[in-house]
PDB file of C-alpha atoms in Angstrom:
ATOM      1  CA  UNK A   1       0.015  -0.306   0.096  1.00 90.00           C
ATOM      2  CA  UNK A   2       2.880   2.289   0.908  1.00 96.00           C
ATOM      3  CA  UNK A   3       4.144   1.759  -2.760  1.00 96.00           C
ATOM      4  CA  UNK A   4       0.929   2.104  -4.543  1.00 97.00           C
ATOM      5  CA  UNK A   5       0.196   5.139  -2.549  1.00 98.00           C
ATOM      6  CA  UNK A   6       3.428   6.759  -3.520  1.00 97.00           C
ATOM      7  CA  UNK A   7       2.844   5.609  -7.171  1.00 97.00           C
ATOM      8  CA  UNK A   8      -0.922   7.231  -7.215  1.00 98.00           C
ATOM      9  CA  UNK A   9       0.504  10.415  -5.624  1.00 98.00           C
ATOM     10  CA  UNK A  10       3.310  10.697  -8.451  1.00 98.00           C
ATOM     11  CA  UNK A  11       0.412  10.167 -11.037  1.00 98.00           C
ATOM     12  CA  UNK A  12      -1.572  12.821  -9.722  1.00 98.00           C
ATOM     13  CA  UNK A  13       1.501  15.285  -9.093  1.00 97.00           C
ATOM     14  CA  UNK A  14       2.803  14.523 -12.829  1.00 97.00           C
ATOM     15  CA  UNK A  15      -0.836  15.342 -14.016  1.00 97.00           C
ATOM     16  CA  UNK A  16      -0.874  18.776 -12.162  1.00 96.00           C
ATOM     17  CA  UNK A  17       2.427  19.826 -13.271  1.00 98.00           C
ATOM     18  CA  UNK A  18       1.605  19.155 -16.970  1.00 97.00           C
ATOM     19  CA  UNK A  19      -0.457  21.853 -16.884  1.00 96.00           C
ATOM     20  CA  UNK A  20       0.524  24.740 -19.018  1.00 96.00           C
ATOM     21  CA  UNK A  21       0.474  27.429 -16.477  1.00 93.00           C
ATOM     22  CA  UNK A  22       2.592  25.361 -13.840  1.00 97.00           C
ATOM     23  CA  UNK A  23       4.789  23.422 -16.743  1.00 97.00           C
ATOM     24  CA  UNK A  24       6.365  26.637 -17.437  1.00 97.00           C
ATOM     25  CA  UNK A  25       8.261  26.679 -14.082  1.00 98.00           C
ATOM     26  CA  UNK A  26      10.869  24.058 -14.982  1.00 97.00           C
ATOM     27  CA  UNK A  27      12.457  24.194 -11.580  1.00 98.00           C
ATOM     28  CA  UNK A  28       9.276  23.342  -9.594  1.00 98.00           C
ATOM     29  CA  UNK A  29       8.108  20.704 -11.716  1.00 98.00           C
ATOM     30  CA  UNK A  30      11.753  19.037 -11.752  1.00 98.00           C
ATOM     31  CA  UNK A  31      11.852  19.285  -7.569  1.00 98.00           C
ATOM     32  CA  UNK A  32       8.144  18.152  -7.192  1.00 98.00           C
ATOM     33  CA  UNK A  33       8.693  15.403  -9.600  1.00 98.00           C
ATOM     34  CA  UNK A  34      12.091  14.186  -8.153  1.00 98.00           C
ATOM     35  CA  UNK A  35      10.825  14.131  -4.668  1.00 98.00           C
ATOM     36  CA  UNK A  36       7.564  12.388  -5.419  1.00 98.00           C
ATOM     37  CA  UNK A  37       9.605   9.690  -7.492  1.00 98.00           C
ATOM     38  CA  UNK A  38      12.240   9.404  -4.783  1.00 98.00           C
ATOM     39  CA  UNK A  39       9.680   8.149  -2.484  1.00 98.00           C
ATOM     40  CA  UNK A  40       8.526   5.438  -4.923  1.00 97.00           C
ATOM     41  CA  UNK A  41      11.898   4.719  -5.803  1.00 97.00           C
ATOM     42  CA  UNK A  42      13.251   4.200  -2.151  1.00 98.00           C
ATOM     43  CA  UNK A  43       9.820   2.343  -1.117  1.00 97.00           C
ATOM     44  CA  UNK A  44      10.765  -0.013  -4.023  1.00 96.00           C
ATOM     45  CA  UNK A  45      14.653  -0.344  -3.428  1.00 96.00           C
ATOM     46  CA  UNK A  46      13.657  -1.027   0.259  1.00 96.00           C
ATOM     47  CA  UNK A  47      11.285  -3.614  -0.338  1.00 94.00           C
ATOM     48  CA  UNK A  48      14.100  -5.557  -2.817  1.00 92.00           C
ATOM     49  CA  UNK A  49      16.429  -5.314   0.075  1.00 89.00           C
ATOM     50  CA  UNK A  50      14.940  -8.402   1.780  1.00 84.00           C
ATOM     51  CA  UNK A  51      15.859  -7.777   5.614  1.00 94.00           C
ATOM     52  CA  UNK A  52      13.487  -5.727   7.652  1.00 95.00           C
ATOM     53  CA  UNK A  53      15.846  -3.326   8.766  1.00 95.00           C
ATOM     54  CA  UNK A  54      17.269  -2.506   5.650  1.00 95.00           C
ATOM     55  CA  UNK A  55      13.417  -1.565   4.152  1.00 96.00           C
ATOM     56  CA  UNK A  56      12.969   0.102   6.808  1.00 97.00           C
ATOM     57  CA  UNK A  57      16.094   2.491   6.307  1.00 97.00           C
ATOM     58  CA  UNK A  58      14.714   3.006   2.943  1.00 98.00           C
ATOM     59  CA  UNK A  59      11.118   3.695   3.883  1.00 98.00           C
ATOM     60  CA  UNK A  60      12.678   6.655   6.356  1.00 98.00           C
ATOM     61  CA  UNK A  61      14.453   8.248   3.187  1.00 98.00           C
ATOM     62  CA  UNK A  62      10.976   7.790   1.210  1.00 98.00           C
ATOM     63  CA  UNK A  63       9.154   9.530   4.354  1.00 98.00           C
ATOM     64  CA  UNK A  64      11.766  12.223   3.802  1.00 98.00           C
ATOM     65  CA  UNK A  65      10.619  12.696   0.149  1.00 98.00           C
ATOM     66  CA  UNK A  66       6.759  12.568   0.744  1.00 98.00           C
ATOM     67  CA  UNK A  67       7.592  15.551   3.187  1.00 98.00           C
ATOM     68  CA  UNK A  68       9.658  17.581   0.526  1.00 98.00           C
ATOM     69  CA  UNK A  69       6.604  16.709  -1.798  1.00 98.00           C
ATOM     70  CA  UNK A  70       4.396  17.891   0.600  1.00 98.00           C
ATOM     71  CA  UNK A  71       6.143  21.256   0.870  1.00 98.00           C
ATOM     72  CA  UNK A  72       6.137  21.478  -2.858  1.00 98.00           C
ATOM     73  CA  UNK A  73       2.434  21.244  -2.675  1.00 98.00           C
ATOM     74  CA  UNK A  74       2.332  24.051  -0.340  1.00 98.00           C
ATOM     75  CA  UNK A  75       4.590  26.256  -2.310  1.00 98.00           C
ATOM     76  CA  UNK A  76       2.226  25.280  -5.691  1.00 98.00           C
ATOM     77  CA  UNK A  77      -0.745  26.652  -3.554  1.00 98.00           C
ATOM     78  CA  UNK A  78       1.055  30.024  -2.801  1.00 98.00           C
ATOM     79  CA  UNK A  79       1.993  30.050  -6.545  1.00 97.00           C
ATOM     80  CA  UNK A  80      -1.534  29.749  -7.507  1.00 97.00           C
ATOM     81  CA  UNK A  81      -0.773  26.723  -9.237  1.00 98.00           C
ATOM     82  CA  UNK A  82      -3.239  24.740  -7.345  1.00 97.00           C
ATOM     83  CA  UNK A  83      -6.785  25.746  -6.007  1.00 97.00           C
ATOM     84  CA  UNK A  84      -7.436  25.234  -2.583  1.00 98.00           C
ATOM     85  CA  UNK A  85      -9.761  22.321  -3.262  1.00 98.00           C
ATOM     86  CA  UNK A  86      -7.039  20.592  -5.556  1.00 98.00           C
ATOM     87  CA  UNK A  87      -4.310  21.310  -3.242  1.00 98.00           C
ATOM     88  CA  UNK A  88      -6.206  19.619  -0.475  1.00 98.00           C
ATOM     89  CA  UNK A  89      -6.978  16.476  -2.256  1.00 98.00           C
ATOM     90  CA  UNK A  90      -3.245  16.284  -3.228  1.00 98.00           C
ATOM     91  CA  UNK A  91      -2.100  16.806   0.399  1.00 98.00           C
ATOM     92  CA  UNK A  92      -4.677  14.332   1.748  1.00 98.00           C
ATOM     93  CA  UNK A  93      -3.009  11.891  -0.863  1.00 98.00           C
ATOM     94  CA  UNK A  94       0.427  12.738   0.395  1.00 98.00           C
ATOM     95  CA  UNK A  95      -0.563  12.441   3.810  1.00 98.00           C
ATOM     96  CA  UNK A  96      -2.424   8.943   3.297  1.00 98.00           C
ATOM     97  CA  UNK A  97       0.733   7.801   1.893  1.00 98.00           C
ATOM     98  CA  UNK A  98       2.807   8.909   4.594  1.00 98.00           C
ATOM     99  CA  UNK A  99       0.687   7.133   7.394  1.00 98.00           C
ATOM    100  CA  UNK A 100       1.085   4.027   5.216  1.00 98.00           C
ATOM    101  CA  UNK A 101       5.003   4.534   5.167  1.00 98.00           C
ATOM    102  CA  UNK A 102       5.033   5.082   8.894  1.00 97.00           C
ATOM    103  CA  UNK A 103       2.717   2.036   9.284  1.00 97.00           C
ATOM    104  CA  UNK A 104       4.855  -0.152   7.518  1.00 97.00           C
ATOM    105  CA  UNK A 105       8.289   1.099   9.439  1.00 97.00           C
ATOM    106  CA  UNK A 106       6.608   0.184  12.565  1.00 97.00           C
ATOM    107  CA  UNK A 107       5.638  -3.195  11.398  1.00 96.00           C
ATOM    108  CA  UNK A 108       9.287  -3.961  10.091  1.00 96.00           C
ATOM    109  CA  UNK A 109      10.634  -2.530  13.556  1.00 94.00           C
ATOM    110  CA  UNK A 110       9.557  -6.040  14.854  1.00 93.00           C
ATOM    111  CA  UNK A 111       9.757  -8.103  11.749  1.00 93.00           C
ATOM    112  CA  UNK A 112      12.001 -11.160  12.140  1.00 89.00           C
ATOM    113  CA  UNK A 113      14.616 -11.390   9.514  1.00 85.00           C
ATOM    114  CA  UNK A 114      14.642 -14.044   7.312  1.00 79.00           C
ATOM    115  CA  UNK A 115      17.197 -16.857   7.110  1.00 76.00           C
ATOM    116  CA  UNK A 116      20.322 -16.267   4.816  1.00 70.00           C
ATOM    117  CA  UNK A 117      20.171 -18.278   1.662  1.00 65.00           C
ATOM    118  CA  UNK A 118      21.861 -21.571   2.172  1.00 58.00           C
ATOM    119  CA  UNK A 119      24.866 -22.351  -0.320  1.00 55.00           C
ATOM    120  CA  UNK A 120      24.486 -25.621  -1.648  1.00 59.00           C
ATOM    121  CA  UNK A 121      26.913 -28.238  -0.226  1.00 57.00           C
ATOM    122  CA  UNK A 122      29.548 -29.769  -2.299  1.00 60.00           C
ATOM    123  CA  UNK A 123      30.171 -33.206  -2.021  1.00 58.00           C
ATOM    124  CA  UNK A 124      33.690 -34.081  -0.568  1.00 55.00           C
TER     125      UNK A 124
END
């Protein structure tokens, strides 16, 4: 769910930054797109690390990127790239992604690491 919500947030962020009025602010678009990409990318990479502690470390990085994305949304509101209503929708989606991330970190804190892969034994 954390990865899916980050993905949904990415889709919505890309949609609003594609609007002509926003798209002209290249630096803003690059920053918000990069921050939300980072959230999804780090969630995915953490999952691929296999061990709970490593996964949680990447989720903490993703949490920072989600917080950065939330900050960019606030900037978008101030620049009038977003209406109050659209800002609220995107902020709520971002907060849902953050909450899912925090819950997954909490779960991983108590998760048991899997046994390492056994290496095949060689016959003497």
